[in-house]
Coordinates of C-alpha atoms in Angstrom, one line a residue:
M1 CA -18.6 9.9 -11.6
A2 CA -19.1 12.3 -8.7
C3 CA -20.2 15.1 -11.1
G4 CA -23.2 13.1 -12.3
L5 CA -21.6 12.3 -15.7
D6 CA -21.2 8.9 -17.5
P7 CA -17.4 8.4 -17.8
R8 CA -17.8 5.7 -20.5
A9 CA -20.0 7.8 -22.6
L10 CA -17.6 10.7 -22.4
V11 CA -14.6 8.5 -23.2
A12 CA -16.4 7.3 -26.3
E13 CA -17.4 10.8 -27.3
V14 CA -13.9 12.2 -27.3
G15 CA -12.5 9.1 -29.2
L16 CA -10.6 7.3 -26.4
P17 CA -10.8 3.5 -26.2
S18 CA -13.3 2.2 -23.6
D19 CA -10.7 0.0 -21.9
C20 CA -8.6 3.1 -20.8
L21 CA -10.9 3.3 -17.8
D22 CA -10.0 -0.3 -16.7
E23 CA -6.3 -0.5 -17.8
P24 CA -4.2 2.0 -15.9
D25 CA -1.0 1.3 -17.9
L26 CA -2.7 1.8 -21.3
K27 CA -1.1 4.7 -23.2
V28 CA -3.6 7.0 -24.8
P29 CA -3.2 10.3 -26.8
A30 CA -2.6 13.2 -24.3
R31 CA -4.6 15.6 -26.6
L32 CA -7.8 13.5 -26.2
V33 CA -7.3 13.2 -22.4
C34 CA -7.0 17.0 -22.1
H35 CA -10.1 17.4 -24.2
L36 CA -11.9 14.9 -22.0
L37 CA -11.1 16.8 -18.8
E38 CA -12.3 20.1 -20.3
V39 CA -15.5 18.6 -21.5
A40 CA -16.2 16.8 -18.2
A41 CA -15.4 20.0 -16.2
A42 CA -17.8 22.1 -18.3
R43 CA -20.7 19.6 -18.3
G44 CA -20.3 18.7 -14.7
G45 CA -20.2 22.3 -13.6
E46 CA -17.0 21.6 -11.7
P47 CA -14.3 24.2 -12.6
A48 CA -11.9 22.4 -10.2
L49 CA -12.3 18.9 -11.7
G50 CA -8.5 18.5 -12.1
L51 CA -7.9 19.2 -8.4
R52 CA -10.7 16.8 -7.4
M53 CA -9.0 14.1 -9.4
A54 CA -5.6 14.9 -7.9
Q55 CA -7.0 14.5 -4.3
S56 CA -7.4 10.7 -4.8
R57 CA -4.0 10.1 -6.4
Q58 CA -1.4 8.0 -4.7
L59 CA 2.2 7.1 -5.6
S60 CA 0.8 3.8 -7.0
N61 CA -0.9 5.9 -9.8
L62 CA 2.6 6.6 -11.2
G63 CA 3.1 2.9 -11.9
P64 CA 6.7 1.7 -12.0
L65 CA 7.8 5.3 -11.4
G66 CA 6.0 5.3 -8.1
L67 CA 8.1 2.4 -7.0
L68 CA 11.2 4.4 -7.6
V69 CA 10.2 7.6 -5.9
R70 CA 8.9 5.7 -2.9
D71 CA 12.3 4.4 -2.1
E72 CA 14.5 7.4 -2.8
L73 CA 16.5 8.7 0.2
T74 CA 15.4 12.4 0.2
L75 CA 12.7 14.5 -1.4
G76 CA 15.3 16.1 -3.6
A77 CA 16.2 12.6 -5.0
V78 CA 12.4 12.0 -5.5
L79 CA 12.1 15.1 -7.6
E80 CA 15.2 14.3 -9.6
A81 CA 13.8 10.9 -10.3
L82 CA 10.6 12.4 -11.5
V83 CA 12.4 14.8 -13.8
Q84 CA 14.6 12.0 -15.3
H85 CA 11.9 9.4 -15.8
I86 CA 8.5 11.1 -16.1
H87 CA 8.4 10.5 -19.8
V88 CA 8.1 6.7 -19.1
H89 CA 4.9 7.4 -17.3
N90 CA 3.6 10.4 -19.4
E91 CA 5.3 11.4 -22.6
A92 CA 3.3 14.6 -22.8
L93 CA 4.6 16.0 -19.5
A94 CA 7.9 17.9 -19.1
V95 CA 9.2 18.5 -15.6
R96 CA 12.2 20.6 -14.6
L97 CA 13.8 21.8 -11.4
E98 CA 15.4 25.2 -10.9
K99 CA 17.2 26.3 -7.8
T100 CA 17.2 30.1 -7.2
G101 CA 18.8 31.2 -3.9
N102 CA 16.9 29.5 -1.1
L103 CA 14.0 28.6 -3.4
V104 CA 13.3 25.7 -5.7
V105 CA 10.9 26.0 -8.6
I106 CA 9.2 22.8 -10.1
Y107 CA 8.2 23.6 -13.7
E108 CA 5.6 21.3 -15.2
E109 CA 4.3 21.8 -18.8
I110 CA 2.1 19.7 -21.0
V111 CA 3.4 19.4 -24.5
G112 CA 2.4 17.9 -27.9
V113 CA -1.3 18.6 -27.6
G114 CA -1.6 21.4 -30.2
E115 CA -4.2 24.1 -29.5
Q116 CA -6.2 22.0 -27.0
P117 CA -6.8 23.9 -23.8
V118 CA -4.9 22.3 -20.9
G119 CA -6.1 24.1 -17.8
Q120 CA -7.8 21.1 -16.2
A121 CA -4.9 18.8 -17.1
S122 CA -2.4 21.3 -15.7
E123 CA -4.2 21.6 -12.4
L124 CA -4.3 17.8 -12.2
V125 CA -0.6 17.5 -12.8
V126 CA 0.4 20.2 -10.4
G127 CA -2.1 18.8 -7.9
V128 CA -0.5 15.3 -8.1
T129 CA 2.9 16.8 -7.6
F130 CA 1.7 18.6 -4.5
R131 CA 0.3 15.3 -3.2
I132 CA 3.7 13.7 -3.7
L133 CA 5.4 16.5 -1.9
S134 CA 2.9 16.3 1.0
F135 CA 3.5 12.5 1.2
F136 CA 7.1 13.2 2.2
L137 CA 6.7 16.6 4.0
G138 CA 3.5 15.9 5.9
A139 CA -0.2 16.9 5.4
G140 CA 0.4 20.3 6.9
W141 CA 3.1 21.3 4.5
R142 CA 2.4 24.3 2.2
P143 CA 4.4 25.6 -0.8
R144 CA 5.6 29.2 -1.1
L145 CA 3.6 29.6 -4.3
V146 CA 1.6 27.5 -6.7
C147 CA 1.5 29.0 -10.3
F148 CA -0.8 28.4 -13.2
S149 CA -0.5 30.0 -16.7
H150 CA -4.2 29.8 -17.5
R151 CA -6.9 32.2 -16.2
A152 CA -8.6 31.5 -12.8
S153 CA -12.1 30.1 -12.6
A154 CA -14.9 32.0 -10.9
T155 CA -13.9 31.0 -7.4
L156 CA -10.6 29.9 -5.9
R157 CA -12.1 28.2 -2.9
A158 CA -11.2 24.7 -4.0
H159 CA -7.7 25.7 -5.0
R160 CA -6.9 27.4 -1.7
A161 CA -8.4 24.5 0.3
F162 CA -6.2 22.2 -1.7
F163 CA -2.9 24.1 -1.9
G164 CA -3.2 26.9 0.8
E165 CA -3.6 30.6 0.2
A166 CA -0.6 31.1 -2.1
V167 CA -2.2 30.2 -5.5
E168 CA -1.9 32.6 -8.5
F169 CA -3.0 32.4 -12.1
G170 CA -1.8 34.1 -15.3
H171 CA 1.9 33.2 -14.7
Q172 CA 4.4 32.3 -17.4
F173 CA 4.5 28.7 -16.2
N174 CA 2.7 26.0 -14.3
G175 CA 4.4 24.7 -11.2
I176 CA 5.3 24.9 -7.5
V177 CA 7.7 27.1 -5.6
C178 CA 9.0 25.7 -2.3
N179 CA 11.9 26.2 0.1
G180 CA 15.2 24.7 -0.9
A181 CA 15.5 23.1 2.5
D182 CA 12.4 21.1 1.8
L183 CA 14.4 19.0 -0.6
D184 CA 16.6 17.8 2.2
A185 CA 13.7 16.1 4.0
P186 CA 14.6 12.5 4.5
N187 CA 12.4 9.6 3.5
P188 CA 12.0 7.3 6.5
A189 CA 10.7 4.5 4.3
A190 CA 13.6 4.7 1.8
D191 CA 15.1 1.5 0.4
P192 CA 18.1 2.2 -1.8
V193 CA 18.3 -1.4 -3.0
M194 CA 14.8 -1.3 -4.3
A195 CA 15.3 2.2 -5.8
R196 CA 18.2 0.8 -7.9
Y197 CA 16.1 -2.1 -8.9
S198 CA 13.2 0.1 -9.9
K199 CA 15.5 2.4 -11.9
R200 CA 16.7 -0.5 -13.9
L201 CA 13.1 -1.5 -14.7
L202 CA 12.3 2.0 -15.8
E203 CA 15.4 2.2 -18.0
R204 CA 14.4 -1.0 -19.7
E205 CA 10.9 0.4 -20.3
L206 CA 12.5 3.1 -22.5
G207 CA 13.4 0.5 -25.0
P208 CA 15.0 1.0 -28.4
D209 CA 12.2 3.2 -29.7
S210 CA 12.7 6.1 -27.4
R211 CA 13.4 9.2 -29.4
F212 CA 16.1 11.7 -28.8
S213 CA 13.9 14.5 -30.2
E214 CA 11.3 13.8 -27.5
R215 CA 13.8 14.5 -24.8
V216 CA 15.0 17.7 -26.5
H217 CA 11.4 18.7 -27.1
Q218 CA 10.6 18.5 -23.4
L219 CA 13.6 20.6 -22.4
V220 CA 12.7 23.2 -25.1
V221 CA 9.1 23.7 -23.7
L222 CA 10.5 24.3 -20.2
L223 CA 13.4 26.5 -21.2
L224 CA 11.6 28.6 -23.8
P225 CA 9.7 31.0 -21.5
R226 CA 12.8 31.5 -19.4
G227 CA 14.8 32.9 -22.3
H228 CA 17.3 30.1 -21.9
C229 CA 16.3 28.0 -24.9
R230 CA 19.6 27.7 -26.7
V231 CA 21.1 24.5 -28.1
E232 CA 24.1 24.6 -25.8
V233 CA 21.8 24.9 -22.8
V234 CA 19.7 21.9 -23.9
A235 CA 22.9 20.0 -24.5
R236 CA 24.2 20.8 -21.0
H237 CA 20.9 19.5 -19.5
L238 CA 21.3 16.3 -21.5
G239 CA 25.0 15.9 -20.5
V240 CA 26.3 16.1 -24.1
D241 CA 27.7 18.8 -26.4
R242 CA 25.8 20.7 -29.0
R243 CA 27.1 18.7 -31.9
T244 CA 25.7 15.5 -30.3
V245 CA 22.3 17.2 -30.1
A246 CA 22.5 18.2 -33.8
R247 CA 23.5 14.7 -34.9
G248 CA 20.8 13.1 -32.7
L249 CA 18.1 15.3 -34.1
S250 CA 19.4 15.0 -37.7
A251 CA 19.2 11.2 -37.4
E252 CA 15.5 11.6 -36.6
G253 CA 14.8 13.9 -39.5
T254 CA 14.7 17.3 -37.7
S255 CA 16.8 20.0 -36.2
F256 CA 16.9 22.2 -33.1
S257 CA 15.5 25.2 -34.9
E258 CA 12.7 23.2 -36.4
L259 CA 11.7 21.8 -33.0
V260 CA 11.8 25.3 -31.5
D261 CA 9.6 26.8 -34.3
E262 CA 7.1 23.9 -34.1
L263 CA 6.8 24.4 -30.4
R264 CA 6.4 28.2 -30.8
D265 CA 3.6 27.5 -33.3
E266 CA 1.8 25.3 -30.8
L267 CA 2.2 27.6 -27.8
L268 CA 1.2 30.7 -29.8
S269 CA -1.9 29.0 -31.2
R270 CA -2.9 27.9 -27.7
H271 CA -2.3 31.5 -26.3
L272 CA -4.4 33.0 -29.1
E273 CA -7.1 30.5 -28.6
E274 CA -7.4 31.4 -24.9
G275 CA -7.0 35.1 -25.6
R276 CA -4.2 35.3 -23.1
G277 CA -2.2 38.4 -22.5
P278 CA -0.9 41.2 -24.8
L279 CA 1.4 40.3 -27.7
G280 CA 4.4 41.8 -25.9
E281 CA 4.0 39.3 -23.1
L282 CA 3.5 36.4 -25.6
S283 CA 6.9 37.3 -27.2
V284 CA 8.5 36.7 -23.8
L285 CA 6.7 33.4 -23.3
L286 CA 7.9 32.2 -26.7
G287 CA 11.5 33.0 -25.9
F288 CA 12.1 36.1 -28.0
S289 CA 14.4 38.7 -26.6
T290 CA 12.3 41.6 -27.9
P291 CA 8.7 42.1 -29.3
S292 CA 10.3 43.2 -32.6
A293 CA 12.1 39.9 -32.9
F294 CA 8.8 38.1 -32.3
S295 CA 7.1 40.3 -35.0
R296 CA 9.7 39.5 -37.6
W297 CA 9.5 35.7 -36.9
H298 CA 5.7 35.7 -37.1
R299 CA 5.5 37.7 -40.3
T300 CA 8.2 35.5 -41.9
R301 CA 6.5 32.3 -40.8
F302 CA 2.9 33.2 -41.4
G303 CA 2.9 36.0 -43.9
V304 CA 0.9 38.3 -41.6
S305 CA 1.5 40.2 -38.4
A306 CA 0.6 38.7 -35.0
S307 CA -1.9 41.5 -34.3
Q308 CA -3.6 40.7 -37.6
R309 CA -3.8 37.1 -36.8
R310 CA -5.2 37.8 -33.3
E311 CA -7.9 40.1 -34.9
V312 CA -9.0 37.4 -37.3
R313 CA -9.1 34.9 -34.4
T314 CA -11.1 37.2 -32.2
D315 CA -13.5 37.9 -35.0
A316 CA -14.0 34.2 -35.6
L317 CA -14.7 33.6 -32.0
R318 CA -17.2 36.4 -31.8
T319 CA -19.1 35.4 -35.0
G320 CA -18.8 31.6 -34.5
R321 CA -17.0 31.1 -37.8
P322 CA -14.2 28.5 -38.0

């Protein structure tokens, strides 16, 4: 490894199988991968480790999904394909597009990893998306803004060299803002016949074990900070009605409200772990209309106020107690 670390030793330390370094299609727990990236960045003294990894990524690293996006007609079609099929490549990654006036926002969030910090993984994911965009728009293309929800490292030199000057931290989401006109960029190497073939391959990979709740969960994590996380909105994104969502989740032993509360638990724990932002801001990130609504939910769910919980967590970090 360029940082002077032994990758096989690190993989074994965090509990990942040793063959994950040799088998690119081997699926491994996202939580352990995020932990591996954080450990490697700290020990290697490389705060931009995720970006360094993104620099070497190609479409081929997306596996079968790379075959599909390579042959789509426009960049807009490429991004739509990523949104629709990213779970085949990475079940812990949720991607959503939102068009606002002349701008397009690409939201990317890592889900299902509990309190594990995801700063390095988020920079890797956003970096890879930037590489894909540059593949179609040219090496000189720059986004309007690149956003990260975690705190910035000591220096932004590597981030600005990679993305350009428009990089900001402490946002409500991870992702890229670009001009809407960029999505109309044609792909000169497009092959619609191969794109249809690749899409059929991806749909077969979903198999009979793909879970409806996983698709809902990915939408919830993207819609929650925007204040749009209602069952009817999720249903519209899935192309069904709210009763179909309720039936699908019930068949898998859960409900929409349970999924939302579980995700709020995970995101809140992560925010408290990282000491991010005042509680009023956290209430917005968790999809509550007012801080008082967040306070009522927290006290009902945990039996204490959010401020008390943060004080306990801060004290534990200061004293080193679990």
